[in-house]
Amino acid sequence: MLQGHQGSVWACAFSPDGRRLLSAGHDGTLRLWDPDSGEALAIIQVFRNGEHAVLEPDGAGFRSASPGAWRWLGWLVEDPQTGRTERLPAETYGPIPGMDP
């Protein structure tokens, strides 16, 4: 069973060789799967303005992003002193792949 979308899935399609599955969800993501293992291989987040980012399935980072995606991207980190969650700009830990000027 494939798990990952938040809400309903609108469409699915297999690659011509059947080795990959792409799903599109109401949550604004496309997810690339290995249908044999059920492993998510990539998550493509599509933002309201048409910009997008390709994310690591485990949430650990970005693979690439469209030029204007930086407006939507960031890191949620917990402040160790206060315990409050803060949103840091996406470029806090270095350049975002695929967004070179």
PDB file of N, CA and C in Angstrom:
ATOM      1  N   MET A   1       0.828  -1.172   0.000  1.00  0.00           N
ATOM      2  CA  MET A   1       0.000   0.000   0.000  1.00  0.00           C
ATOM      3  C   MET A   1       0.878   1.243   0.000  1.00  0.00           C
ATOM      4  N   LEU A   2       0.563   2.186  -0.874  1.00  0.00           N
ATOM      5  CA  LEU A   2       1.329   3.417  -0.981  1.00  0.00           C
ATOM      6  C   LEU A   2       0.701   4.471  -0.069  1.00  0.00           C
ATOM      7  N   GLN A   3       1.533   5.065   0.767  1.00  0.00           N
ATOM      8  CA  GLN A   3       1.037   6.085   1.687  1.00  0.00           C
ATOM      9  C   GLN A   3       1.909   7.322   1.572  1.00  0.00           C
ATOM     10  N   GLY A   4       1.256   8.477   1.556  1.00  0.00           N
ATOM     11  CA  GLY A   4       2.031   9.705   1.508  1.00  0.00           C
ATOM     12  C   GLY A   4       1.214  10.943   1.224  1.00  0.00           C
ATOM     13  N   HIS A   5       0.228  10.865   0.337  1.00  0.00           N
ATOM     14  CA  HIS A   5      -0.590  12.035   0.039  1.00  0.00           C
ATOM     15  C   HIS A   5      -1.444  12.392   1.253  1.00  0.00           C
ATOM     16  N   GLN A   6      -1.649  13.679   1.431  1.00  0.00           N
ATOM     17  CA  GLN A   6      -2.545  14.184   2.467  1.00  0.00           C
ATOM     18  C   GLN A   6      -3.879  14.463   1.786  1.00  0.00           C
ATOM     19  N   GLY A   7      -4.823  13.575   1.896  1.00  0.00           N
ATOM     20  CA  GLY A   7      -6.107  13.738   1.223  1.00  0.00           C
ATOM     21  C   GLY A   7      -6.222  12.805   0.030  1.00  0.00           C
ATOM     22  N   SER A   8      -7.141  13.146  -0.845  1.00  0.00           N
ATOM     23  CA  SER A   8      -7.454  12.249  -1.959  1.00  0.00           C
ATOM     24  C   SER A   8      -6.398  12.287  -3.063  1.00  0.00           C
ATOM     25  N   VAL A   9      -6.361  11.205  -3.829  1.00  0.00           N
ATOM     26  CA  VAL A   9      -5.490  11.091  -4.993  1.00  0.00           C
ATOM     27  C   VAL A   9      -6.356  11.309  -6.223  1.00  0.00           C
ATOM     28  N   TRP A  10      -5.928  12.210  -7.090  1.00  0.00           N
ATOM     29  CA  TRP A  10      -6.712  12.560  -8.278  1.00  0.00           C
ATOM     30  C   TRP A  10      -6.409  11.660  -9.465  1.00  0.00           C
ATOM     31  N   ALA A  11      -5.150  11.257  -9.619  1.00  0.00           N
ATOM     32  CA  ALA A  11      -4.776  10.473 -10.809  1.00  0.00           C
ATOM     33  C   ALA A  11      -3.501   9.690 -10.534  1.00  0.00           C
ATOM     34  N   CYS A  12      -3.337   8.608 -11.267  1.00  0.00           N
ATOM     35  CA  CYS A  12      -2.116   7.793 -11.220  1.00  0.00           C
ATOM     36  C   CYS A  12      -1.786   7.346 -12.638  1.00  0.00           C
ATOM     37  N   ALA A  13      -0.493   7.194 -12.909  1.00  0.00           N
ATOM     38  CA  ALA A  13      -0.067   6.690 -14.213  1.00  0.00           C
ATOM     39  C   ALA A  13       1.232   5.917 -14.045  1.00  0.00           C
ATOM     40  N   PHE A  14       1.328   4.780 -14.731  1.00  0.00           N
ATOM     41  CA  PHE A  14       2.559   3.992 -14.746  1.00  0.00           C
ATOM     42  C   PHE A  14       3.460   4.472 -15.870  1.00  0.00           C
ATOM     43  N   SER A  15       4.758   4.342 -15.669  1.00  0.00           N
ATOM     44  CA  SER A  15       5.706   4.584 -16.754  1.00  0.00           C
ATOM     45  C   SER A  15       5.506   3.499 -17.804  1.00  0.00           C
ATOM     46  N   PRO A  16       5.939   3.720 -19.032  1.00  0.00           N
ATOM     47  CA  PRO A  16       5.730   2.715 -20.078  1.00  0.00           C
ATOM     48  C   PRO A  16       6.280   1.329 -19.737  1.00  0.00           C
ATOM     49  N   ASP A  17       7.384   1.276 -18.982  1.00  0.00           N
ATOM     50  CA  ASP A  17       7.958  -0.031 -18.625  1.00  0.00           C
ATOM     51  C   ASP A  17       7.352  -0.618 -17.345  1.00  0.00           C
ATOM     52  N   GLY A  18       6.461   0.127 -16.683  1.00  0.00           N
ATOM     53  CA  GLY A  18       5.795  -0.354 -15.481  1.00  0.00           C
ATOM     54  C   GLY A  18       6.634  -0.311 -14.220  1.00  0.00           C
ATOM     55  N   ARG A  19       7.833   0.271 -14.308  1.00  0.00           N
ATOM     56  CA  ARG A  19       8.730   0.273 -13.150  1.00  0.00           C
ATOM     57  C   ARG A  19       8.556   1.465 -12.225  1.00  0.00           C
ATOM     58  N   ARG A  20       7.783   2.455 -12.639  1.00  0.00           N
ATOM     59  CA  ARG A  20       7.530   3.639 -11.824  1.00  0.00           C
ATOM     60  C   ARG A  20       6.048   3.994 -11.894  1.00  0.00           C
ATOM     61  N   LEU A  21       5.569   4.623 -10.827  1.00  0.00           N
ATOM     62  CA  LEU A  21       4.189   5.072 -10.757  1.00  0.00           C
ATOM     63  C   LEU A  21       4.205   6.524 -10.302  1.00  0.00           C
ATOM     64  N   LEU A  22       3.436   7.366 -10.969  1.00  0.00           N
ATOM     65  CA  LEU A  22       3.314   8.767 -10.588  1.00  0.00           C
ATOM     66  C   LEU A  22       1.887   8.996 -10.119  1.00  0.00           C
ATOM     67  N   SER A  23       1.728   9.600  -8.941  1.00  0.00           N
ATOM     68  CA  SER A  23       0.397   9.915  -8.425  1.00  0.00           C
ATOM     69  C   SER A  23       0.285  11.420  -8.218  1.00  0.00           C
ATOM     70  N   ALA A  24      -0.911  11.937  -8.450  1.00  0.00           N
ATOM     71  CA  ALA A  24      -1.196  13.363  -8.262  1.00  0.00           C
ATOM     72  C   ALA A  24      -2.273  13.480  -7.195  1.00  0.00           C
ATOM     73  N   GLY A  25      -2.009  14.293  -6.184  1.00  0.00           N
ATOM     74  CA  GLY A  25      -2.947  14.387  -5.076  1.00  0.00           C
ATOM     75  C   GLY A  25      -3.540  15.758  -4.870  1.00  0.00           C
ATOM     76  N   HIS A  26      -4.626  15.773  -4.135  1.00  0.00           N
ATOM     77  CA  HIS A  26      -5.320  17.000  -3.763  1.00  0.00           C
ATOM     78  C   HIS A  26      -4.421  17.909  -2.916  1.00  0.00           C
ATOM     79  N   ASP A  27      -3.373  17.348  -2.339  1.00  0.00           N
ATOM     80  CA  ASP A  27      -2.452  18.117  -1.498  1.00  0.00           C
ATOM     81  C   ASP A  27      -1.463  18.953  -2.301  1.00  0.00           C
ATOM     82  N   GLY A  28      -1.580  18.941  -3.631  1.00  0.00           N
ATOM     83  CA  GLY A  28      -0.689  19.739  -4.469  1.00  0.00           C
ATOM     84  C   GLY A  28       0.636  19.078  -4.753  1.00  0.00           C
ATOM     85  N   THR A  29       0.722  17.764  -4.527  1.00  0.00           N
ATOM     86  CA  THR A  29       1.976  17.069  -4.807  1.00  0.00           C
ATOM     87  C   THR A  29       1.798  16.017  -5.890  1.00  0.00           C
ATOM     88  N   LEU A  30       2.887  15.797  -6.591  1.00  0.00           N
ATOM     89  CA  LEU A  30       3.059  14.631  -7.447  1.00  0.00           C
ATOM     90  C   LEU A  30       4.059  13.762  -6.716  1.00  0.00           C
ATOM     91  N   ARG A  31       3.813  12.473  -6.685  1.00  0.00           N
ATOM     92  CA  ARG A  31       4.730  11.563  -5.996  1.00  0.00           C
ATOM     93  C   ARG A  31       5.145  10.457  -6.950  1.00  0.00           C
ATOM     94  N   LEU A  32       6.458  10.249  -7.016  1.00  0.00           N
ATOM     95  CA  LEU A  32       7.019   9.189  -7.850  1.00  0.00           C
ATOM     96  C   LEU A  32       7.319   8.002  -6.959  1.00  0.00           C
ATOM     97  N   TRP A  33       6.822   6.835  -7.356  1.00  0.00           N
ATOM     98  CA  TRP A  33       6.907   5.619  -6.539  1.00  0.00           C
ATOM     99  C   TRP A  33       7.608   4.488  -7.267  1.00  0.00           C
ATOM    100  N   ASP A  34       8.200   3.611  -6.480  1.00  0.00           N
ATOM    101  CA  ASP A  34       8.590   2.279  -6.947  1.00  0.00           C
ATOM    102  C   ASP A  34       7.413   1.385  -6.573  1.00  0.00           C
ATOM    103  N   PRO A  35       6.607   0.959  -7.552  1.00  0.00           N
ATOM    104  CA  PRO A  35       5.398   0.206  -7.199  1.00  0.00           C
ATOM    105  C   PRO A  35       5.683  -1.160  -6.583  1.00  0.00           C
ATOM    106  N   ASP A  36       6.842  -1.738  -6.847  1.00  0.00           N
ATOM    107  CA  ASP A  36       7.167  -3.048  -6.278  1.00  0.00           C
ATOM    108  C   ASP A  36       7.432  -2.961  -4.775  1.00  0.00           C
ATOM    109  N   SER A  37       8.199  -1.945  -4.366  1.00  0.00           N
ATOM    110  CA  SER A  37       8.556  -1.820  -2.948  1.00  0.00           C
ATOM    111  C   SER A  37       7.607  -0.897  -2.181  1.00  0.00           C
ATOM    112  N   GLY A  38       6.876  -0.036  -2.894  1.00  0.00           N
ATOM    113  CA  GLY A  38       6.031   0.947  -2.241  1.00  0.00           C
ATOM    114  C   GLY A  38       6.799   2.163  -1.760  1.00  0.00           C
ATOM    115  N   GLU A  39       8.077   2.242  -2.109  1.00  0.00           N
ATOM    116  CA  GLU A  39       8.929   3.342  -1.676  1.00  0.00           C
ATOM    117  C   GLU A  39       8.675   4.592  -2.511  1.00  0.00           C
ATOM    118  N   ALA A  40       8.534   5.736  -1.837  1.00  0.00           N
ATOM    119  CA  ALA A  40       8.446   7.020  -2.533  1.00  0.00           C
ATOM    120  C   ALA A  40       9.851   7.410  -2.971  1.00  0.00           C
ATOM    121  N   LEU A  41      10.007   7.765  -4.241  1.00  0.00           N
ATOM    122  CA  LEU A  41      11.320   8.107  -4.781  1.00  0.00           C
ATOM    123  C   LEU A  41      11.545   9.617  -4.836  1.00  0.00           C
ATOM    124  N   ALA A  42      10.479  10.370  -5.022  1.00  0.00           N
ATOM    125  CA  ALA A  42      10.566  11.836  -5.070  1.00  0.00           C
ATOM    126  C   ALA A  42       9.181  12.416  -4.841  1.00  0.00           C
ATOM    127  N   ILE A  43       9.173  13.633  -4.335  1.00  0.00           N
ATOM    128  CA  ILE A  43       7.934  14.376  -4.147  1.00  0.00           C
ATOM    129  C   ILE A  43       8.097  15.698  -4.881  1.00  0.00           C
ATOM    130  N   ILE A  44       7.159  16.004  -5.740  1.00  0.00           N
ATOM    131  CA  ILE A  44       7.172  17.270  -6.463  1.00  0.00           C
ATOM    132  C   ILE A  44       6.034  18.111  -5.896  1.00  0.00           C
ATOM    133  N   GLN A  45       6.400  19.176  -5.222  1.00  0.00           N
ATOM    134  CA  GLN A  45       5.406  20.083  -4.637  1.00  0.00           C
ATOM    135  C   GLN A  45       5.115  21.169  -5.654  1.00  0.00           C
ATOM    136  N   VAL A  46       3.855  21.321  -6.013  1.00  0.00           N
ATOM    137  CA  VAL A  46       3.444  22.368  -6.949  1.00  0.00           C
ATOM    138  C   VAL A  46       2.747  23.460  -6.136  1.00  0.00           C
ATOM    139  N   PHE A  47       3.251  24.681  -6.254  1.00  0.00           N
ATOM    140  CA  PHE A  47       2.718  25.795  -5.487  1.00  0.00           C
ATOM    141  C   PHE A  47       1.632  26.530  -6.275  1.00  0.00           C
ATOM    142  N   ARG A  48       0.882  27.368  -5.601  1.00  0.00           N
ATOM    143  CA  ARG A  48      -0.272  28.040  -6.208  1.00  0.00           C
ATOM    144  C   ARG A  48       0.070  28.851  -7.443  1.00  0.00           C
ATOM    145  N   ASN A  49       1.253  29.400  -7.520  1.00  0.00           N
ATOM    146  CA  ASN A  49       1.620  30.235  -8.656  1.00  0.00           C
ATOM    147  C   ASN A  49       2.274  29.430  -9.784  1.00  0.00           C
ATOM    148  N   GLY A  50       2.260  28.104  -9.686  1.00  0.00           N
ATOM    149  CA  GLY A  50       2.839  27.259 -10.724  1.00  0.00           C
ATOM    150  C   GLY A  50       4.306  26.909 -10.500  1.00  0.00           C
ATOM    151  N   GLU A  51       4.939  27.544  -9.531  1.00  0.00           N
ATOM    152  CA  GLU A  51       6.317  27.181  -9.198  1.00  0.00           C
ATOM    153  C   GLU A  51       6.298  25.794  -8.567  1.00  0.00           C
ATOM    154  N   HIS A  52       7.463  25.143  -8.548  1.00  0.00           N
ATOM    155  CA  HIS A  52       7.528  23.790  -7.990  1.00  0.00           C
ATOM    156  C   HIS A  52       8.891  23.518  -7.368  1.00  0.00           C
ATOM    157  N   ALA A  53       8.924  22.493  -6.531  1.00  0.00           N
ATOM    158  CA  ALA A  53      10.172  22.028  -5.930  1.00  0.00           C
ATOM    159  C   ALA A  53      10.141  20.512  -5.886  1.00  0.00           C
ATOM    160  N   VAL A  54      11.293  19.908  -6.125  1.00  0.00           N
ATOM    161  CA  VAL A  54      11.433  18.457  -6.009  1.00  0.00           C
ATOM    162  C   VAL A  54      12.091  18.196  -4.665  1.00  0.00           C
ATOM    163  N   LEU A  55      11.390  17.447  -3.817  1.00  0.00           N
ATOM    164  CA  LEU A  55      11.818  17.228  -2.436  1.00  0.00           C
ATOM    165  C   LEU A  55      12.245  15.788  -2.211  1.00  0.00           C
ATOM    166  N   GLU A  56      13.125  15.610  -1.249  1.00  0.00           N
ATOM    167  CA  GLU A  56      13.490  14.265  -0.824  1.00  0.00           C
ATOM    168  C   GLU A  56      12.276  13.642  -0.141  1.00  0.00           C
ATOM    169  N   PRO A  57      11.996  12.370  -0.381  1.00  0.00           N
ATOM    170  CA  PRO A  57      10.820  11.738   0.223  1.00  0.00           C
ATOM    171  C   PRO A  57      10.817  11.740   1.745  1.00  0.00           C
ATOM    172  N   ASP A  58      11.996  11.750   2.360  1.00  0.00           N
ATOM    173  CA  ASP A  58      12.057  11.724   3.819  1.00  0.00           C
ATOM    174  C   ASP A  58      11.993  13.123   4.433  1.00  0.00           C
ATOM    175  N   GLY A  59      11.820  14.147   3.578  1.00  0.00           N
ATOM    176  CA  GLY A  59      11.727  15.513   4.067  1.00  0.00           C
ATOM    177  C   GLY A  59      13.063  16.140   4.417  1.00  0.00           C
ATOM    178  N   ALA A  60      14.159  15.486   4.058  1.00  0.00           N
ATOM    179  CA  ALA A  60      15.484  15.947   4.461  1.00  0.00           C
ATOM    180  C   ALA A  60      16.043  17.079   3.600  1.00  0.00           C
ATOM    181  N   GLY A  61      15.417  17.392   2.477  1.00  0.00           N
ATOM    182  CA  GLY A  61      15.970  18.472   1.673  1.00  0.00           C
ATOM    183  C   GLY A  61      15.330  18.593   0.306  1.00  0.00           C
ATOM    184  N   PHE A  62      15.963  19.440  -0.491  1.00  0.00           N
ATOM    185  CA  PHE A  62      15.510  19.736  -1.840  1.00  0.00           C
ATOM    186  C   PHE A  62      16.418  19.067  -2.857  1.00  0.00           C
ATOM    187  N   ARG A  63      15.855  18.604  -3.939  1.00  0.00           N
ATOM    188  CA  ARG A  63      16.667  18.145  -5.065  1.00  0.00           C
ATOM    189  C   ARG A  63      16.827  19.265  -6.074  1.00  0.00           C
ATOM    190  N   SER A  64      15.732  19.955  -6.354  1.00  0.00           N
ATOM    191  CA  SER A  64      15.780  21.090  -7.270  1.00  0.00           C
ATOM    192  C   SER A  64      14.496  21.892  -7.101  1.00  0.00           C
ATOM    193  N   ALA A  65      14.483  23.080  -7.693  1.00  0.00           N
ATOM    194  CA  ALA A  65      13.298  23.933  -7.592  1.00  0.00           C
ATOM    195  C   ALA A  65      13.264  24.892  -8.763  1.00  0.00           C
ATOM    196  N   SER A  66      12.076  25.326  -9.118  1.00  0.00           N
ATOM    197  CA  SER A  66      11.931  26.322 -10.179  1.00  0.00           C
ATOM    198  C   SER A  66      12.390  27.680  -9.635  1.00  0.00           C
ATOM    199  N   PRO A  67      12.705  28.631 -10.513  1.00  0.00           N
ATOM    200  CA  PRO A  67      13.307  29.891 -10.072  1.00  0.00           C
ATOM    201  C   PRO A  67      12.535  30.666  -9.008  1.00  0.00           C
ATOM    202  N   GLY A  68      11.220  30.670  -9.040  1.00  0.00           N
ATOM    203  CA  GLY A  68      10.462  31.441  -8.059  1.00  0.00           C
ATOM    204  C   GLY A  68      10.007  30.659  -6.848  1.00  0.00           C
ATOM    205  N   ALA A  69      10.408  29.400  -6.739  1.00  0.00           N
ATOM    206  CA  ALA A  69       9.949  28.557  -5.630  1.00  0.00           C
ATOM    207  C   ALA A  69      10.482  29.007  -4.280  1.00  0.00           C
ATOM    208  N   TRP A  70      11.571  29.757  -4.267  1.00  0.00           N
ATOM    209  CA  TRP A  70      12.156  30.183  -2.987  1.00  0.00           C
ATOM    210  C   TRP A  70      11.143  30.926  -2.123  1.00  0.00           C
ATOM    211  N   ARG A  71      10.151  31.578  -2.763  1.00  0.00           N
ATOM    212  CA  ARG A  71       9.137  32.301  -1.993  1.00  0.00           C
ATOM    213  C   ARG A  71       8.313  31.375  -1.107  1.00  0.00           C
ATOM    214  N   TRP A  72       8.243  30.113  -1.483  1.00  0.00           N
ATOM    215  CA  TRP A  72       7.385  29.149  -0.800  1.00  0.00           C
ATOM    216  C   TRP A  72       8.154  28.189   0.099  1.00  0.00           C
ATOM    217  N   LEU A  73       9.467  28.132  -0.057  1.00  0.00           N
ATOM    218  CA  LEU A  73      10.253  27.111   0.628  1.00  0.00           C
ATOM    219  C   LEU A  73      10.867  27.622   1.926  1.00  0.00           C
ATOM    220  N   GLY A  74      11.029  26.733   2.880  1.00  0.00           N
ATOM    221  CA  GLY A  74      11.680  27.073   4.129  1.00  0.00           C
ATOM    222  C   GLY A  74      11.845  25.833   4.992  1.00  0.00           C
ATOM    223  N   TRP A  75      12.540  25.998   6.078  1.00  0.00           N
ATOM    224  CA  TRP A  75      12.781  24.914   7.027  1.00  0.00           C
ATOM    225  C   TRP A  75      12.035  25.223   8.315  1.00  0.00           C
ATOM    226  N   LEU A  76      11.363  24.235   8.880  1.00  0.00           N
ATOM    227  CA  LEU A  76      10.752  24.388  10.197  1.00  0.00           C
ATOM    228  C   LEU A  76      11.701  23.750  11.203  1.00  0.00           C
ATOM    229  N   VAL A  77      12.201  24.568  12.108  1.00  0.00           N
ATOM    230  CA  VAL A  77      13.149  24.071  13.112  1.00  0.00           C
ATOM    231  C   VAL A  77      12.683  24.490  14.500  1.00  0.00           C
ATOM    232  N   GLU A  78      12.999  23.664  15.451  1.00  0.00           N
ATOM    233  CA  GLU A  78      12.642  23.968  16.835  1.00  0.00           C
ATOM    234  C   GLU A  78      13.806  24.675  17.509  1.00  0.00           C
ATOM    235  N   ASP A  79      13.518  25.805  18.130  1.00  0.00           N
ATOM    236  CA  ASP A  79      14.526  26.536  18.892  1.00  0.00           C
ATOM    237  C   ASP A  79      14.799  25.736  20.159  1.00  0.00           C
ATOM    238  N   PRO A  80      16.047  25.271  20.382  1.00  0.00           N
ATOM    239  CA  PRO A  80      16.333  24.420  21.539  1.00  0.00           C
ATOM    240  C   PRO A  80      16.147  25.139  22.876  1.00  0.00           C
ATOM    241  N   GLN A  81      16.242  26.463  22.884  1.00  0.00           N
ATOM    242  CA  GLN A  81      16.100  27.198  24.138  1.00  0.00           C
ATOM    243  C   GLN A  81      14.642  27.445  24.513  1.00  0.00           C
ATOM    244  N   THR A  82      13.799  27.732  23.503  1.00  0.00           N
ATOM    245  CA  THR A  82      12.406  28.068  23.799  1.00  0.00           C
ATOM    246  C   THR A  82      11.432  26.940  23.478  1.00  0.00           C
ATOM    247  N   GLY A  83      11.859  26.004  22.610  1.00  0.00           N
ATOM    248  CA  GLY A  83      10.976  24.933  22.185  1.00  0.00           C
ATOM    249  C   GLY A  83       9.991  25.362  21.111  1.00  0.00           C
ATOM    250  N   ARG A  84      10.044  26.632  20.707  1.00  0.00           N
ATOM    251  CA  ARG A  84       9.142  27.139  19.672  1.00  0.00           C
ATOM    252  C   ARG A  84       9.644  26.765  18.284  1.00  0.00           C
ATOM    253  N   THR A  85       8.714  26.524  17.384  1.00  0.00           N
ATOM    254  CA  THR A  85       9.059  26.216  15.996  1.00  0.00           C
ATOM    255  C   THR A  85       9.182  27.510  15.214  1.00  0.00           C
ATOM    256  N   GLU A  86      10.272  27.626  14.473  1.00  0.00           N
ATOM    257  CA  GLU A  86      10.526  28.802  13.646  1.00  0.00           C
ATOM    258  C   GLU A  86      10.635  28.371  12.192  1.00  0.00           C
ATOM    259  N   ARG A  87      10.271  29.276  11.292  1.00  0.00           N
ATOM    260  CA  ARG A  87      10.452  29.025   9.862  1.00  0.00           C
ATOM    261  C   ARG A  87      11.677  29.805   9.401  1.00  0.00           C
ATOM    262  N   LEU A  88      12.657  29.082   8.885  1.00  0.00           N
ATOM    263  CA  LEU A  88      13.868  29.700   8.368  1.00  0.00           C
ATOM    264  C   LEU A  88      13.806  29.712   6.848  1.00  0.00           C
ATOM    265  N   PRO A  89      14.418  30.718   6.204  1.00  0.00           N
ATOM    266  CA  PRO A  89      14.441  30.742   4.741  1.00  0.00           C
ATOM    267  C   PRO A  89      15.120  29.491   4.186  1.00  0.00           C
ATOM    268  N   ALA A  90      14.688  29.080   3.013  1.00  0.00           N
ATOM    269  CA  ALA A  90      15.203  27.848   2.401  1.00  0.00           C
ATOM    270  C   ALA A  90      16.718  27.864   2.233  1.00  0.00           C
ATOM    271  N   GLU A  91      17.298  29.023   1.967  1.00  0.00           N
ATOM    272  CA  GLU A  91      18.740  29.098   1.705  1.00  0.00           C
ATOM    273  C   GLU A  91      19.585  29.138   2.975  1.00  0.00           C
ATOM    274  N   THR A  92      18.987  28.977   4.144  1.00  0.00           N
ATOM    275  CA  THR A  92      19.702  29.017   5.417  1.00  0.00           C
ATOM    276  C   THR A  92      20.890  28.060   5.443  1.00  0.00           C
ATOM    277  N   TYR A  93      20.726  26.880   4.887  1.00  0.00           N
ATOM    278  CA  TYR A  93      21.782  25.856   4.947  1.00  0.00           C
ATOM    279  C   TYR A  93      22.560  25.750   3.643  1.00  0.00           C
ATOM    280  N   GLY A  94      22.462  26.756   2.798  1.00  0.00           N
ATOM    281  CA  GLY A  94      23.216  26.757   1.553  1.00  0.00           C
ATOM    282  C   GLY A  94      22.296  26.958   0.361  1.00  0.00           C
ATOM    283  N   PRO A  95      22.883  27.034  -0.837  1.00  0.00           N
ATOM    284  CA  PRO A  95      22.090  27.261  -2.036  1.00  0.00           C
ATOM    285  C   PRO A  95      21.094  26.132  -2.286  1.00  0.00           C
ATOM    286  N   ILE A  96      19.972  26.487  -2.859  1.00  0.00           N
ATOM    287  CA  ILE A  96      18.954  25.496  -3.198  1.00  0.00           C
ATOM    288  C   ILE A  96      19.308  24.913  -4.565  1.00  0.00           C
ATOM    289  N   PRO A  97      19.421  23.586  -4.680  1.00  0.00           N
ATOM    290  CA  PRO A  97      19.767  22.984  -5.967  1.00  0.00           C
ATOM    291  C   PRO A  97      18.798  23.405  -7.055  1.00  0.00           C
ATOM    292  N   GLY A  98      19.357  23.700  -8.248  1.00  0.00           N
ATOM    293  CA  GLY A  98      18.529  24.045  -9.388  1.00  0.00           C
ATOM    294  C   GLY A  98      18.072  25.487  -9.405  1.00  0.00           C
ATOM    295  N   MET A  99      18.521  26.287  -8.434  1.00  0.00           N
ATOM    296  CA  MET A  99      18.090  27.678  -8.368  1.00  0.00           C
ATOM    297  C   MET A  99      19.262  28.636  -8.576  1.00  0.00           C
ATOM    298  N   ASP A 100      20.279  28.188  -9.271  1.00  0.00           N
ATOM    299  CA  ASP A 100      21.422  29.065  -9.538  1.00  0.00           C
ATOM    300  C   ASP A 100      20.983  30.231 -10.417  1.00  0.00           C
ATOM    301  N   PRO A 101      21.521  31.439 -10.146  1.00  0.00           N
ATOM    302  CA  PRO A 101      21.124  32.597 -10.960  1.00  0.00           C
ATOM    303  C   PRO A 101      21.552  32.470 -12.399  1.00  0.00           C
TER     304      PRO A 101
END
